[in-house]
XYZ file of C-alpha atoms in Angstrom:
268
model
C 56.579 -8.573 18.078
C 53.329 -8.289 20.030
C 53.401 -4.470 20.015
C 54.423 -4.135 16.354
C 52.409 -1.468 14.506
C 52.085 -2.015 10.740
C 53.793 0.620 8.606
C 51.242 3.036 7.211
C 51.414 5.521 4.356
C 52.552 9.011 5.386
C 49.001 10.373 5.035
C 47.667 7.667 7.332
C 50.382 8.420 9.882
C 49.526 12.102 9.857
C 45.842 11.310 10.227
C 46.539 8.926 13.078
C 48.683 11.524 14.864
C 45.997 14.139 14.339
C 43.364 11.712 15.628
C 45.390 11.108 18.776
C 45.720 14.863 19.393
C 41.968 15.227 18.972
C 41.375 12.337 21.386
C 43.676 13.945 23.925
C 41.729 17.181 23.794
C 38.192 15.857 23.466
C 38.098 12.616 25.465
C 40.525 13.487 28.252
C 38.234 16.312 29.325
C 35.288 13.902 29.638
C 36.883 10.815 31.154
C 40.319 11.763 32.565
C 42.065 9.249 30.271
C 45.863 9.516 30.222
C 47.753 10.047 26.983
C 49.375 6.617 27.393
C 46.021 4.846 27.627
C 44.649 6.763 24.665
C 47.700 5.796 22.640
C 47.208 2.122 23.521
C 43.539 2.367 22.446
C 44.495 3.969 19.138
C 47.221 1.364 18.591
C 44.670 -1.408 19.164
C 42.196 0.233 16.802
C 44.858 0.326 14.074
C 45.627 -3.365 14.620
C 41.975 -4.303 14.619
C 40.263 -2.173 11.999
C 41.325 1.152 10.520
C 37.661 2.150 10.478
C 37.832 2.228 14.279
C 40.481 4.928 14.021
C 38.033 6.959 11.943
C 35.288 6.214 14.469
C 37.428 7.357 17.377
C 38.150 10.602 15.559
C 34.662 11.249 14.171
C 32.750 10.331 17.365
C 35.356 11.882 19.699
C 33.457 10.687 22.779
C 33.671 8.065 25.491
C 31.316 5.660 23.704
C 33.796 5.254 20.841
C 36.644 4.741 23.286
C 34.543 2.200 25.198
C 34.096 0.097 22.050
C 37.850 -0.041 21.534
C 38.539 -0.782 25.222
C 35.994 -3.595 25.177
C 37.793 -5.151 22.204
C 41.135 -4.662 23.976
C 39.798 -6.616 26.946
C 38.063 -9.443 25.074
C 40.555 -9.822 22.184
C 43.903 -8.319 23.229
C 46.512 -7.670 20.553
C 49.318 -6.417 22.807
C 50.475 -7.830 26.143
C 49.099 -4.902 28.181
C 45.789 -4.525 26.336
C 43.618 -6.106 29.040
C 45.263 -4.112 31.827
C 44.979 -0.898 29.833
C 41.355 -1.676 29.012
C 40.563 -2.056 32.721
C 42.199 1.293 33.427
C 40.143 2.905 30.671
C 36.934 1.379 32.061
C 37.820 2.671 35.526
C 38.580 6.156 34.262
C 35.281 6.332 32.394
C 33.218 4.754 35.177
C 34.770 6.591 38.126
C 35.413 9.933 36.483
C 33.153 12.750 35.340
C 31.980 10.758 32.317
C 30.143 8.404 34.722
C 29.912 5.893 31.877
C 27.298 3.236 32.615
C 28.558 0.645 30.125
C 32.049 0.862 31.634
C 30.558 0.214 35.077
C 28.818 -2.874 33.694
C 32.034 -4.098 32.077
C 33.863 -3.706 35.395
C 31.091 -5.622 37.147
C 31.610 -8.603 34.865
C 35.400 -8.312 34.955
C 35.469 -8.497 38.759
C 32.643 -11.004 39.222
C 34.841 -14.098 39.504
C 37.673 -12.916 41.743
C 36.465 -9.799 43.551
C 32.739 -9.948 44.211
C 32.694 -6.839 46.403
C 34.088 -4.758 43.525
C 31.727 -6.434 41.057
C 28.771 -5.648 43.313
C 29.925 -2.038 43.646
C 29.875 -1.473 39.883
C 26.695 -3.452 39.209
C 24.918 -1.473 41.944
C 26.223 1.807 40.541
C 25.187 0.968 36.985
C 21.867 -0.478 38.121
C 20.873 2.525 40.202
C 22.314 5.284 38.021
C 21.190 3.896 34.664
C 18.921 2.492 35.758
C 20.152 -0.706 34.152
C 17.893 -3.704 34.698
C 20.471 -6.435 34.092
C 22.911 -4.751 36.481
C 20.282 -4.602 39.217
C 19.693 -8.317 38.751
C 23.413 -9.127 38.692
C 23.967 -7.137 41.885
C 21.231 -9.174 43.550
C 22.651 -12.416 42.200
C 26.093 -11.672 43.624
C 24.649 -10.542 46.958
C 22.895 -13.932 47.080
C 26.194 -15.725 46.506
C 27.665 -13.681 49.363
C 24.793 -14.683 51.679
C 23.634 -11.071 52.069
C 19.962 -11.726 51.509
C 18.250 -8.384 52.143
C 20.074 -6.468 49.384
C 19.976 -9.629 47.256
C 16.190 -9.723 47.330
C 15.995 -5.935 47.107
C 18.025 -5.617 43.910
C 16.420 -8.619 42.221
C 13.057 -7.124 43.148
C 14.128 -3.780 41.666
C 15.032 -5.546 38.412
C 11.739 -7.456 38.378
C 9.654 -4.312 38.886
C 11.602 -1.899 36.675
C 9.411 -0.570 33.894
C 11.650 -1.275 30.913
C 9.854 -1.822 27.620
C 13.068 -3.184 26.052
C 13.715 -5.692 28.823
C 10.805 -8.151 28.709
C 13.108 -11.189 28.752
C 15.211 -9.704 31.557
C 12.032 -8.917 33.514
C 10.934 -12.545 33.241
C 14.384 -13.699 34.375
C 14.322 -11.323 37.351
C 10.817 -12.355 38.370
C 11.807 -16.013 38.277
C 14.947 -15.246 40.277
C 12.853 -13.345 42.801
C 10.412 -16.233 43.121
C 13.181 -18.775 43.640
C 15.030 -16.683 46.231
C 11.779 -15.973 48.078
C 11.111 -19.701 48.320
C 14.644 -20.422 49.515
C 14.439 -17.758 52.225
C 11.376 -19.379 53.756
C 13.565 -22.303 54.838
C 16.780 -20.383 55.454
C 18.126 -20.069 58.992
C 17.961 -16.292 59.498
C 18.620 -13.996 62.431
C 15.931 -11.625 63.656
C 17.802 -8.683 62.123
C 18.063 -10.446 58.769
C 14.306 -11.106 58.757
C 13.590 -7.487 59.649
C 15.845 -6.292 56.808
C 14.326 -8.692 54.271
C 10.654 -8.070 55.096
C 10.180 -4.767 53.169
C 11.549 -6.389 49.978
C 9.565 -9.593 50.350
C 6.569 -8.532 48.241
C 6.411 -7.359 44.625
C 3.316 -5.238 45.306
C 4.937 -2.796 47.757
C 3.409 -4.181 50.945
C 3.327 -2.788 53.599
C 1.626 0.509 52.766
C -0.621 2.993 54.594
C -1.974 1.542 57.877
C 0.114 -1.594 57.555
C 3.248 0.501 57.033
C 2.472 2.505 60.180
C 2.179 -0.689 62.206
C 5.462 -1.980 60.802
C 7.296 1.322 61.357
C 6.017 1.590 64.925
C 7.146 -1.955 65.680
C 10.605 -1.340 64.208
C 11.069 1.878 66.178
C 10.299 0.105 69.458
C 12.413 -2.895 68.472
C 15.427 -0.589 68.273
C 14.746 0.329 71.906
C 14.110 -3.306 72.944
C 10.486 -2.584 73.925
C 9.576 -6.115 72.964
C 6.010 -6.341 74.291
C 5.025 -3.288 72.245
C 6.726 -4.850 69.209
C 4.725 -8.061 69.660
C 1.485 -6.059 69.889
C 2.127 -4.152 66.643
C 3.398 -7.169 64.708
C 0.421 -9.225 65.903
C -1.925 -6.467 64.709
C -0.124 -6.510 61.365
C -0.445 -10.279 61.173
C -4.166 -10.458 62.000
C -5.260 -7.350 60.120
C -3.250 -7.644 56.922
C -2.384 -11.312 56.495
C -4.174 -11.597 53.141
C -2.193 -8.684 51.698
C 1.190 -10.148 52.576
C 3.264 -12.358 50.352
C 3.952 -15.929 51.398
C 7.485 -14.937 52.371
C 6.284 -12.003 54.476
C 3.800 -14.239 56.298
C 6.611 -16.692 56.955
C 9.013 -14.001 58.177
C 6.463 -12.314 60.415
C 5.572 -15.588 62.093
C 9.217 -16.392 62.717
C 9.937 -12.898 64.037
C 7.123 -13.213 66.568
C 8.414 -16.604 67.710
C 11.907 -15.207 68.313
C 10.701 -12.083 70.108
C 8.281 -14.020 72.328
C 11.092 -16.410 73.213
C 13.280 -13.446 74.204
C 10.473 -12.076 76.403
C 10.071 -15.441 78.095
C 13.820 -15.686 78.677
C 13.720 -12.345 80.481
C 10.980 -13.476 82.884
């Protein structure tokens, strides 16, 4: 039978029962894991490697339970292992434990069939970790959804995160940022999309200082449809700070001015 548990010596049974009691007391308080889910994790650990039972007992924390749940998901031994693993990940990610690795696992688990849920957990892990790969994966999925401002923003965050252990991931994120920036120059975007993308369209934090004041003033007036004022401020930004802008920002600013001037002409 799929859920058959090998017969163990009496001492092993007692130890296993004692381990489960310890898990109930020590892990439930951290991650709000039900007794049923903990039992399924312990059952899987016994099937897989008795050393994992010892690890669950000796570590008595969510990291040990995560290792077992990850094995339950990737190499299930019982018919409900994958479902139970997902519930364990959710309990550890959504509960007080706020377990980053469980958030990442949920991001990957949902990435094929429920991108909004995948994005939710990659964003949470990326921002709360911060976790560089999760930031990049959030941006990648936002790109697939056609939501380009957060896509560029999260890929940019991954590319600029100071992570000494993530040199390869940094290179991947920078390349992804470069490619998306090039694609956006030719993408058919609305005025609002261009406005939302512009602040993320440079790796060197442009606009800053005087340029930022011009941009902020233009955006404030844009929200009130004071288009001539917006054109004045964006034109000042274009002529006074063109060399500081990225290629994408130059492209976006030019296109924004074209759209706004066309709207002004249509009103005449």
